PDB file of C-alpha atoms and ligand atoms in Angstrom:
ATOM      1  CA  MET A   1      -0.512   0.205   0.026  1.00 48.00           C
ATOM      2  CA  ASP A   2       2.757   2.513  -0.877  1.00 70.00           C
ATOM      3  CA  ASN A   3       0.169   4.964  -2.567  1.00 85.00           C
ATOM      4  CA  ASN A   4      -1.162   5.337   1.114  1.00 94.00           C
ATOM      5  CA  PHE A   5       1.945   6.505   2.627  1.00 96.00           C
ATOM      6  CA  VAL A   6       3.473  10.282   2.408  1.00 97.00           C
ATOM      7  CA  GLU A   7       7.085  10.717   2.877  1.00 97.00           C
ATOM      8  CA  LEU A   8       8.803  13.596   4.375  1.00 98.00           C
ATOM      9  CA  ASP A   9      12.476  13.979   2.897  1.00 96.00           C
ATOM     10  CA  LEU A  10      14.487  16.461   4.955  1.00 96.00           C
ATOM     11  CA  ALA A  11      18.069  15.241   4.084  1.00 95.00           C
ATOM     12  CA  GLU A  12      19.739  12.105   4.319  1.00 94.00           C
ATOM     13  CA  GLY A  13      19.168  10.277   7.739  1.00 96.00           C
ATOM     14  CA  HIS A  14      16.238  12.952   8.223  1.00 97.00           C
ATOM     15  CA  SER A  15      12.611  11.556   7.161  1.00 98.00           C
ATOM     16  CA  ALA A  16       9.467  10.518   8.223  1.00 98.00           C
ATOM     17  CA  LYS A  17       6.885   8.872   6.935  1.00 98.00           C
ATOM     18  CA  VAL A  18       3.144   8.784   7.116  1.00 98.00           C
ATOM     19  CA  CYS A  19       0.273   5.973   6.723  1.00 98.00           C
ATOM     20  CA  LEU A  20      -2.999   7.724   4.911  1.00 97.00           C
ATOM     21  CA  PHE A  21      -4.811   5.129   7.363  1.00 98.00           C
ATOM     22  CA  GLY A  22      -5.310   7.067  10.551  1.00 98.00           C
ATOM     23  CA  ALA A  23      -2.478   9.763   9.477  1.00 98.00           C
ATOM     24  CA  THR A  24      -0.218   7.364  12.107  1.00 98.00           C
ATOM     25  CA  VAL A  25       2.834   8.689  11.521  1.00 98.00           C
ATOM     26  CA  THR A  26       5.084   4.476  11.117  1.00 98.00           C
ATOM     27  CA  SER A  27       8.605   5.850  11.289  1.00 98.00           C
ATOM     28  CA  TRP A  28      10.697   8.544  12.240  1.00 98.00           C
ATOM     29  CA  MET A  29      14.513   8.476  10.845  1.00 98.00           C
ATOM     30  CA  ASN A  30      17.053  11.236  12.720  1.00 97.00           C
ATOM     31  CA  ASP A  31      20.257  11.233  11.561  1.00 96.00           C
ATOM     32  CA  GLY A  32      19.568   7.518   9.984  1.00 96.00           C
ATOM     33  CA  ARG A  33      18.474   6.371  13.346  1.00 96.00           C
ATOM     34  CA  GLU A  34      14.707   5.007  14.109  1.00 98.00           C
ATOM     35  CA  GLN A  35      12.816   6.814  16.665  1.00 98.00           C
ATOM     36  CA  LEU A  36      10.172   5.093  16.665  1.00 98.00           C
ATOM     37  CA  PHE A  37       8.532   1.493  17.110  1.00 98.00           C
ATOM     38  CA  LEU A  38       6.509  -0.329  14.776  1.00 98.00           C
ATOM     39  CA  SER A  39       5.363  -4.335  15.056  1.00 98.00           C
ATOM     40  CA  SER A  40       6.890  -5.902  12.084  1.00 97.00           C
ATOM     41  CA  CYS A  41       3.451  -7.709  12.909  1.00 96.00           C
ATOM     42  CA  SER A  42       1.268  -4.793  12.671  1.00 97.00           C
ATOM     43  CA  LYS A  43      -1.347  -4.808  10.108  1.00 94.00           C
ATOM     44  CA  MET A  44      -0.398  -2.403   7.391  1.00 90.00           C
ATOM     45  CA  ASP A  45      -3.925  -2.541   4.797  1.00 88.00           C
ATOM     46  CA  GLY A  46      -6.190  -0.125   6.414  1.00 92.00           C
ATOM     47  CA  SER A  47      -7.787  -3.207   8.377  1.00 94.00           C
ATOM     48  CA  LYS A  48      -6.618  -3.091  11.829  1.00 97.00           C
ATOM     49  CA  ALA A  49      -5.005   0.742  13.416  1.00 98.00           C
ATOM     50  CA  VAL A  50      -1.155   0.896  13.024  1.00 98.00           C
ATOM     51  CA  ARG A  51       0.489  -1.382  16.198  1.00 98.00           C
ATOM     52  CA  GLY A  52       2.860   1.157  16.338  1.00 98.00           C
ATOM     53  CA  GLY A  53       4.267   5.079  15.273  1.00 98.00           C
ATOM     54  CA  ILE A  54       1.683   7.743  16.357  1.00 99.00           C
ATOM     55  CA  PRO A  55      -1.747   6.408  16.239  1.00 98.00           C
ATOM     56  CA  LEU A  56      -4.113   9.693  16.869  1.00 99.00           C
ATOM     57  CA  VAL A  57      -6.467   8.717  19.453  1.00 99.00           C
ATOM     58  CA  PHE A  58     -10.137  10.865  19.262  1.00 98.00           C
ATOM     59  CA  PRO A  59     -12.791  11.242  20.055  1.00 98.00           C
ATOM     60  CA  ASN A  60     -12.362   8.994  22.546  1.00 98.00           C
ATOM     61  CA  PHE A  61      -9.579   7.395  24.333  1.00 98.00           C
ATOM     62  CA  GLY A  62     -10.185   3.978  26.174  1.00 98.00           C
ATOM     63  CA  PRO A  63     -13.071   1.751  25.431  1.00 98.00           C
ATOM     64  CA  TRP A  64     -15.804   3.733  24.178  1.00 98.00           C
ATOM     65  CA  ASP A  65     -19.602   2.810  24.420  1.00 97.00           C
ATOM     66  CA  ASN A  66     -20.294   4.711  20.672  1.00 97.00           C
ATOM     67  CA  GLY A  67     -17.478   2.667  18.533  1.00 97.00           C
ATOM     68  CA  PRO A  68     -14.079   0.737  18.918  1.00 98.00           C
ATOM     69  CA  GLN A  69     -11.475   1.716  21.789  1.00 98.00           C
ATOM     70  CA  HIS A  70      -9.244   4.554  21.184  1.00 98.00           C
ATOM     71  CA  GLY A  71     -11.868   6.033  18.518  1.00 98.00           C
ATOM     72  CA  PHE A  72     -11.834   6.416  14.769  1.00 98.00           C
ATOM     73  CA  ALA A  73      -9.514   8.978  14.107  1.00 98.00           C
ATOM     74  CA  ARG A  74      -6.515   6.274  13.663  1.00 98.00           C
ATOM     75  CA  ILE A  75      -8.964   3.647  11.284  1.00 98.00           C
ATOM     76  CA  SER A  76     -10.106   6.535   8.849  1.00 98.00           C
ATOM     77  CA  TRP A  77      -8.815   7.148   5.892  1.00 97.00           C
ATOM     78  CA  TRP A  78      -7.031  10.994   5.694  1.00 98.00           C
ATOM     79  CA  LYS A  79      -6.042  12.849   3.277  1.00 98.00           C
ATOM     80  CA  MET A  80      -3.085  14.833   2.746  1.00 98.00           C
ATOM     81  CA  ILE A  81      -3.428  18.253   2.091  1.00 98.00           C
ATOM     82  CA  ASN A  82       0.721  19.604   1.969  1.00 97.00           C
ATOM     83  CA  ASN A  83       3.703  18.139   2.032  1.00 97.00           C
ATOM     84  CA  GLU A  84       6.573  21.087   1.355  1.00 97.00           C
ATOM     85  CA  LYS A  85      10.307  20.982   2.273  1.00 96.00           C
ATOM     86  CA  ALA A  86      10.977  24.689   3.172  1.00 94.00           C
ATOM     87  CA  ASP A  87      13.796  26.750   5.201  1.00 94.00           C
ATOM     88  CA  GLY A  88      15.663  23.196   6.959  1.00 94.00           C
ATOM     89  CA  ILE A  89      12.217  21.909   8.268  1.00 97.00           C
ATOM     90  CA  ALA A  90      10.004  19.287   6.207  1.00 98.00           C
ATOM     91  CA  LYS A  91       6.575  19.357   6.872  1.00 98.00           C
ATOM     92  CA  ALA A  92       3.571  17.981   5.683  1.00 98.00           C
ATOM     93  CA  GLN A  93      -0.424  18.172   7.211  1.00 98.00           C
ATOM     94  CA  PHE A  94      -3.511  15.783   7.283  1.00 98.00           C
ATOM     95  CA  THR A  95      -6.995  16.211   7.253  1.00 98.00           C
ATOM     96  CA  LEU A  96     -10.221  14.333   8.561  1.00 98.00           C
ATOM     97  CA  LYS A  97     -13.684  15.485   8.759  1.00 98.00           C
ATOM     98  CA  GLU A  98     -16.883  13.899   9.577  1.00 98.00           C
ATOM     99  CA  ASN A  99     -18.172  10.947   7.114  1.00 98.00           C
ATOM    100  CA  GLU A 100     -21.126   8.626   7.598  1.00 98.00           C
ATOM    101  CA  THR A 101     -18.856   6.242   9.549  1.00 97.00           C
ATOM    102  CA  THR A 102     -18.232   8.737  12.138  1.00 98.00           C
ATOM    103  CA  LEU A 103     -21.074   9.998  12.267  1.00 98.00           C
ATOM    104  CA  SER A 104     -22.853   7.057  13.461  1.00 98.00           C
ATOM    105  CA  MET A 105     -20.753   6.491  15.929  1.00 97.00           C
ATOM    106  CA  TRP A 106     -20.582  10.234  17.544  1.00 98.00           C
ATOM    107  CA  ASN A 107     -23.513  12.694  15.674  1.00 98.00           C
ATOM    108  CA  HIS A 108     -21.585  15.855  15.282  1.00 98.00           C
ATOM    109  CA  LYS A 109     -19.536  17.475  12.387  1.00 98.00           C
ATOM    110  CA  PHE A 110     -15.984  18.335  12.786  1.00 98.00           C
ATOM    111  CA  GLN A 111     -12.597  19.096  10.649  1.00 98.00           C
ATOM    112  CA  ILE A 112      -9.530  17.694  11.828  1.00 99.00           C
ATOM    113  CA  LEU A 113      -5.894  19.495  11.473  1.00 98.00           C
ATOM    114  CA  TYR A 114      -2.758  17.183  11.331  1.00 99.00           C
ATOM    115  CA  ASP A 115       0.432  18.849  11.064  1.00 98.00           C
ATOM    116  CA  VAL A 116       3.926  16.799  10.865  1.00 98.00           C
ATOM    117  CA  GLU A 117       6.610  18.103  10.877  1.00 98.00           C
ATOM    118  CA  ILE A 118      10.831  17.340  10.587  1.00 98.00           C
ATOM    119  CA  LYS A 119      13.317  18.910  11.212  1.00 97.00           C
ATOM    120  CA  PRO A 120      17.466  17.810  12.740  1.00 96.00           C
ATOM    121  CA  GLY A 121      16.484  16.586  16.194  1.00 97.00           C
ATOM    122  CA  THR A 122      12.414  16.840  16.259  1.00 98.00           C
ATOM    123  CA  LEU A 123       9.778  15.763  15.622  1.00 98.00           C
ATOM    124  CA  ARG A 124       6.473  17.710  15.991  1.00 98.00           C
ATOM    125  CA  THR A 125       2.947  16.361  15.456  1.00 98.00           C
ATOM    126  CA  SER A 126       0.094  19.220  16.327  1.00 98.00           C
ATOM    127  CA  LEU A 127      -3.384  18.748  15.895  1.00 99.00           C
ATOM    128  CA  THR A 128      -6.033  21.169  15.438  1.00 99.00           C
ATOM    129  CA  ILE A 129      -9.336  20.116  16.061  1.00 99.00           C
ATOM    130  CA  LYS A 130     -12.496  21.992  15.102  1.00 98.00           C
ATOM    131  CA  ASN A 131     -16.132  21.620  15.993  1.00 98.00           C
ATOM    132  CA  THR A 132     -18.105  22.979  12.457  1.00 98.00           C
ATOM    133  CA  GLY A 133     -21.404  21.677  12.825  1.00 98.00           C
ATOM    134  CA  GLY A 134     -24.161  23.854  15.250  1.00 98.00           C
ATOM    135  CA  ASP A 135     -24.196  21.295  18.022  1.00 97.00           C
ATOM    136  CA  GLU A 136     -21.165  21.593  21.210  1.00 98.00           C
ATOM    137  CA  PHE A 137     -19.149  18.062  21.973  1.00 98.00           C
ATOM    138  CA  ASP A 138     -16.813  16.667  24.184  1.00 98.00           C
ATOM    139  CA  PHE A 139     -14.226  14.606  23.762  1.00 98.00           C
ATOM    140  CA  THR A 140     -11.045  13.177  25.059  1.00 98.00           C
ATOM    141  CA  THR A 141      -7.816  12.399  22.532  1.00 99.00           C
ATOM    142  CA  LEU A 142      -4.099  11.774  22.813  1.00 98.00           C
ATOM    143  CA  LEU A 143      -0.887  10.810  20.950  1.00 99.00           C
ATOM    144  CA  HIS A 144      -0.317   7.103  21.149  1.00 99.00           C
ATOM    145  CA  THR A 145       3.552   7.823  20.568  1.00 99.00           C
ATOM    146  CA  TYR A 146       6.104   4.000  20.678  1.00 98.00           C
ATOM    147  CA  LEU A 147       9.378   5.033  20.559  1.00 98.00           C
ATOM    148  CA  ARG A 148      11.417   2.902  20.172  1.00 98.00           C
ATOM    149  CA  VAL A 149      14.570   1.605  22.438  1.00 98.00           C
ATOM    150  CA  PRO A 150      17.089  -0.594  22.600  1.00 97.00           C
ATOM    151  CA  ASP A 151      16.546  -2.303  26.071  1.00 98.00           C
ATOM    152  CA  ILE A 152      13.455  -0.934  27.820  1.00 98.00           C
ATOM    153  CA  GLU A 153      14.771  -2.294  31.125  1.00 98.00           C
ATOM    154  CA  LYS A 154      17.619   0.128  31.208  1.00 98.00           C
ATOM    155  CA  CYS A 155      15.568   2.899  30.444  1.00 98.00           C
ATOM    156  CA  MET A 156      14.593   5.449  33.475  1.00 98.00           C
ATOM    157  CA  ILE A 157      11.483   7.692  32.223  1.00 98.00           C
ATOM    158  CA  SER A 158      10.999  11.325  34.062  1.00 98.00           C
ATOM    159  CA  GLY A 159       7.976  13.511  34.366  1.00 98.00           C
ATOM    160  CA  PHE A 160       5.923  12.297  36.591  1.00 98.00           C
ATOM    161  CA  ALA A 161       6.884  12.674  39.870  1.00 98.00           C
ATOM    162  CA  GLY A 162       4.291  14.620  42.299  1.00 98.00           C
ATOM    163  CA  THR A 163       1.529  13.828  39.934  1.00 98.00           C
ATOM    164  CA  ARG A 164      -1.881  12.092  40.189  1.00 98.00           C
ATOM    165  CA  TYR A 165      -2.338   8.837  38.253  1.00 98.00           C
ATOM    166  CA  THR A 166      -4.503   5.727  38.154  1.00 98.00           C
ATOM    167  CA  ASP A 167      -2.841   2.761  37.940  1.00 98.00           C
ATOM    168  CA  LYS A 168      -5.120   0.624  35.641  1.00 98.00           C
ATOM    169  CA  VAL A 169      -3.216  -3.115  35.886  1.00 98.00           C
ATOM    170  CA  SER A 170      -3.515  -2.654  39.511  1.00 98.00           C
ATOM    171  CA  LYS A 171      -7.163  -0.868  39.399  1.00 98.00           C
ATOM    172  CA  GLN A 172      -6.189   1.857  41.626  1.00 97.00           C
ATOM    173  CA  THR A 173      -7.074   5.230  40.966  1.00 97.00           C
ATOM    174  CA  ASP A 174      -5.916   8.486  42.145  1.00 96.00           C
ATOM    175  CA  ARG A 175      -2.798   7.201  43.213  1.00 98.00           C
ATOM    176  CA  SER A 176       0.199   9.551  44.227  1.00 98.00           C
ATOM    177  CA  GLU A 177       3.512   9.543  42.160  1.00 98.00           C
ATOM    178  CA  ASP A 178       6.578  10.212  43.927  1.00 97.00           C
ATOM    179  CA  ARG A 179       9.202   8.396  41.503  1.00 98.00           C
ATOM    180  CA  GLU A 180      11.911  10.990  39.964  1.00 98.00           C
ATOM    181  CA  GLU A 181      12.334   8.321  37.298  1.00 98.00           C
ATOM    182  CA  ILE A 182      10.759   5.129  36.453  1.00 98.00           C
ATOM    183  CA  ARG A 183      11.698   2.376  35.376  1.00 98.00           C
ATOM    184  CA  ILE A 184       9.824  -0.298  33.575  1.00 98.00           C
ATOM    185  CA  SER A 185      10.284  -4.105  34.713  1.00 98.00           C
ATOM    186  CA  SER A 186       6.340  -5.365  33.854  1.00 98.00           C
ATOM    187  CA  ASN A 187       3.136  -4.700  32.739  1.00 98.00           C
ATOM    188  CA  VAL A 188       2.477  -0.945  32.997  1.00 98.00           C
ATOM    189  CA  ASP A 189      -0.294   1.192  31.676  1.00 98.00           C
ATOM    190  CA  SER A 190      -1.144   4.383  34.239  1.00 98.00           C
ATOM    191  CA  ILE A 191      -2.987   7.550  33.089  1.00 98.00           C
ATOM    192  CA  TYR A 192      -1.186  10.732  34.908  1.00 98.00           C
ATOM    193  CA  CYS A 193      -2.601  13.392  35.115  1.00 98.00           C
ATOM    194  CA  ASN A 194      -1.044  17.450  34.672  1.00 98.00           C
ATOM    195  CA  THR A 195       2.588  15.715  33.934  1.00 98.00           C
ATOM    196  CA  LYS A 196       5.025  18.196  32.378  1.00 92.00           C
ATOM    197  CA  GLU A 197       8.116  17.401  29.907  1.00 97.00           C
ATOM    198  CA  HIS A 198       9.440  13.955  30.133  1.00 98.00           C
ATOM    199  CA  THR A 199      12.568  12.542  29.343  1.00 98.00           C
ATOM    200  CA  LEU A 200      13.808   8.857  28.740  1.00 98.00           C
ATOM    201  CA  LYS A 201      17.210   7.733  28.847  1.00 98.00           C
ATOM    202  CA  GLY A 202      19.112   4.779  28.272  1.00 97.00           C
ATOM    203  CA  PRO A 203      21.814   3.051  26.604  1.00 96.00           C
ATOM    204  CA  GLY A 204      21.695   4.269  22.914  1.00 95.00           C
ATOM    205  CA  VAL A 205      18.350   6.708  23.850  1.00 97.00           C
ATOM    206  CA  ASP A 206      18.299   9.867  25.295  1.00 97.00           C
ATOM    207  CA  ILE A 207      14.737  11.515  23.511  1.00 98.00           C
ATOM    208  CA  GLU A 208      12.445  14.529  25.343  1.00 98.00           C
ATOM    209  CA  VAL A 209       8.947  14.623  25.288  1.00 98.00           C
ATOM    210  CA  GLU A 210       7.671  18.251  25.515  1.00 98.00           C
ATOM    211  CA  LYS A 211       3.603  18.853  25.390  1.00 98.00           C
ATOM    212  CA  TYR A 212       1.384  22.218  24.352  1.00 98.00           C
ATOM    213  CA  ASN A 213      -2.176  21.517  25.976  1.00 98.00           C
ATOM    214  CA  LEU A 214      -1.865  18.226  26.288  1.00 98.00           C
ATOM    215  CA  PRO A 215      -2.282  17.853  30.231  1.00 98.00           C
ATOM    216  CA  ASP A 216      -1.811  14.628  30.798  1.00 98.00           C
ATOM    217  CA  THR A 217       0.255  11.449  29.973  1.00 98.00           C
ATOM    218  CA  VAL A 218      -0.131   7.471  29.917  1.00 98.00           C
ATOM    219  CA  LEU A 219       2.626   5.287  29.964  1.00 98.00           C
ATOM    220  CA  TRP A 220       2.145   1.781  28.840  1.00 98.00           C
ATOM    221  CA  ASN A 221       4.468  -1.141  28.105  1.00 98.00           C
ATOM    222  CA  PRO A 222       2.123  -4.291  27.712  1.00 98.00           C
ATOM    223  CA  TRP A 223       5.017  -6.836  29.009  1.00 98.00           C
ATOM    224  CA  ILE A 224       5.315  -9.950  27.951  1.00 98.00           C
ATOM    225  CA  GLN A 225       1.772 -11.490  28.504  1.00 98.00           C
ATOM    226  CA  LYS A 226      -0.034  -8.861  26.868  1.00 98.00           C
ATOM    227  CA  ALA A 227       2.340  -8.784  24.301  1.00 98.00           C
ATOM    228  CA  LYS A 228       1.466 -12.804  23.769  1.00 98.00           C
ATOM    229  CA  GLU A 229      -1.847 -12.310  23.574  1.00 98.00           C
ATOM    230  CA  MET A 230      -1.980  -9.181  20.862  1.00 97.00           C
ATOM    231  CA  SER A 231      -2.133 -10.865  17.515  1.00 97.00           C
ATOM    232  CA  ASP A 232      -0.491  -7.269  15.910  1.00 97.00           C
ATOM    233  CA  PHE A 233       2.766  -7.860  18.097  1.00 97.00           C
ATOM    234  CA  ASP A 234       5.434  -9.310  18.256  1.00 96.00           C
ATOM    235  CA  ASP A 235       6.107 -11.680  21.181  1.00 97.00           C
ATOM    236  CA  ASP A 236       9.578  -9.324  22.037  1.00 97.00           C
ATOM    237  CA  GLY A 237       8.203  -6.516  20.665  1.00 98.00           C
ATOM    238  CA  TYR A 238       7.632  -5.184  24.432  1.00 98.00           C
ATOM    239  CA  LYS A 239      12.034  -5.146  25.436  1.00 98.00           C
ATOM    240  CA  LYS A 240      11.913  -2.124  22.007  1.00 98.00           C
ATOM    241  CA  MET A 241       9.004  -0.248  23.428  1.00 98.00           C
ATOM    242  CA  VAL A 242       7.639   2.114  25.376  1.00 98.00           C
ATOM    243  CA  CYS A 243       4.263   4.434  24.952  1.00 99.00           C
ATOM    244  CA  ILE A 244       4.534   7.773  26.581  1.00 99.00           C
ATOM    245  CA  GLU A 245       1.181   9.341  25.353  1.00 99.00           C
ATOM    246  CA  PRO A 246       0.313  12.970  25.803  1.00 98.00           C
ATOM    247  CA  GLY A 247      -3.119  13.417  26.061  1.00 98.00           C
ATOM    248  CA  TYR A 248      -5.859  15.469  26.749  1.00 98.00           C
ATOM    249  CA  VAL A 249      -8.125  12.755  28.702  1.00 98.00           C
ATOM    250  CA  HIS A 250      -8.533  13.014  32.968  1.00 97.00           C
ATOM    251  CA  GLU A 251     -11.437  15.762  31.786  1.00 98.00           C
ATOM    252  CA  ARG A 252     -13.247  16.016  28.204  1.00 98.00           C
ATOM    253  CA  LYS A 253     -13.055  18.899  26.453  1.00 98.00           C
ATOM    254  CA  VAL A 254     -15.669  20.575  25.500  1.00 98.00           C
ATOM    255  CA  LEU A 255     -15.736  22.637  22.246  1.00 98.00           C
ATOM    256  CA  LYS A 256     -18.418  25.024  21.343  1.00 98.00           C
ATOM    257  CA  PRO A 257     -19.879  25.526  17.671  1.00 98.00           C
ATOM    258  CA  GLY A 258     -16.818  27.236  15.657  1.00 98.00           C
ATOM    259  CA  GLU A 259     -14.846  26.364  18.603  1.00 98.00           C
ATOM    260  CA  GLU A 260     -10.527  24.694  18.053  1.00 98.00           C
ATOM    261  CA  PHE A 261      -8.616  23.248  20.299  1.00 98.00           C
ATOM    262  CA  ILE A 262      -4.931  23.230  19.238  1.00 98.00           C
ATOM    263  CA  CYS A 263      -2.421  20.681  20.969  1.00 98.00           C
ATOM    264  CA  SER A 264       0.753  19.191  20.177  1.00 98.00           C
ATOM    265  CA  GLN A 265       3.825  17.313  21.402  1.00 98.00           C
ATOM    266  CA  LYS A 266       7.631  17.853  20.010  1.00 98.00           C
ATOM    267  CA  LEU A 267       9.926  15.063  20.645  1.00 98.00           C
ATOM    268  CA  SER A 268      13.864  15.462  20.419  1.00 98.00           C
ATOM    269  CA  VAL A 269      16.935  14.034  20.288  1.00 97.00           C
ATOM    270  CA  VAL A 270      18.635  15.607  23.203  1.00 94.00           C
ATOM    271  CA  ASN A 271      22.363  16.866  22.038  1.00 73.00           C
ATOM    272  CA  GLY A 272      22.499  14.896  18.990  1.00 64.00           C
ATOM    273  CA  HIS A 273      22.831  11.284  21.128  1.00 53.00           C
ATOM    274  CA  GLN A 274      21.583   8.417  18.936  1.00 52.00           C
ATOM    275  CA  SER A 275      19.517   5.456  19.074  1.00 45.00           C
ATOM    276  CA  SER A 276      22.120   2.478  18.381  1.00 43.00           C
ATOM    277  CA  ILE A 277      19.241   0.222  17.338  1.00 39.00           C
TER     278      ILE A 277
HETATM  279  C1  LIG B 301      -2.956   2.303  26.393  1.00 59.43           C
HETATM  280  C2  LIG B 301      -4.323   1.858  27.019  1.00 59.43           C
HETATM  281  O1  LIG B 301      -3.001   4.450  26.068  1.00 59.43           O
HETATM  282  O2  LIG B 301      -3.435   1.872  24.492  1.00 59.43           O
HETATM  283  C3  LIG B 301      -4.147   0.478  27.376  1.00 59.43           C
HETATM  284  O3  LIG B 301      -3.683   2.562  28.477  1.00 59.43           O
HETATM  285  C4  LIG B 301      -4.345  -0.169  25.951  1.00 59.43           C
HETATM  286  O4  LIG B 301      -5.006   0.208  28.495  1.00 59.43           O
HETATM  287  C5  LIG B 301      -3.277   0.391  25.123  1.00 59.43           C
HETATM  288  O5  LIG B 301      -3.911  -0.898  26.556  1.00 59.43           O
HETATM  289  C6  LIG B 301      -3.483  -0.209  23.538  1.00 59.43           C
HETATM  290  O6  LIG B 301      -4.286  -0.378  23.146  1.00 59.43           O
HETATM  291  P1  LIG B 301      -5.015  -0.492  21.955  1.00 59.43           P
HETATM  292  O7  LIG B 301      -6.351  -0.353  21.518  1.00 59.43           O
HETATM  293  O8  LIG B 301      -3.756  -0.355  20.625  1.00 59.43           O
HETATM  294  O9  LIG B 301      -4.579  -2.164  22.253  1.00 59.43           O
END
């Protein structure tokens, strides 16, 4: 399905790839090194959300009474409306608006613009969500970013200390996080509220995650058993990834007719440090 991919080609070793199915960024190469995790058994034919890269969650994070888990954005076909390179930046813009399928689940008119931008050392992804209908609506949204790491057990992730969170694995709500740096060695699925920026550091990886208008962060690694249970996830893929997912999920964002909401994340490879994978 090559026609379904858009390439952002900045310079030798600096590129990104976006699948029109879900407007999912499936690859971010920085200085010749891949920074995103993409499962080798991910469906890439539009039959299921892409397992890896940056799937877009909208209009609902998690299980949804009206439709599939994480909403329809990641399983909709998006249109590319721009792809250009200028002043050391390669960028592309994608759009999604209501259609028969989305209206059957969520009876609201909307337009989303999704901007993907790379320059050496950084990837920025930004959503502009507009209410184009006559009624107010509410939603949750999230950038479900799968970061690639050489060895998750040797990584430390910061940016959560002092926040409240829900631990979906132990089913405990309103927990308090006191760890300055989190290490992962089991199934982790936590929704943190009011986080700031994050760092992901370890041998061969040094990434910074900055976010705008995305107050919360979901931290996820399925670990051994859950990885095996997912047909589109490599059995040992859990060792090579962590999802740090900036989102607006703790509360629902309300948009009145005509209003828009802009949010973004910026991923940076720190000090030109390169992943060795
Ligand atoms: C995370 C959720 O954001 O996404 C997890 O917190 C979920 O509970 C994970 O398992 C993957 O979801 P999916 O629908 O892509 O399998």
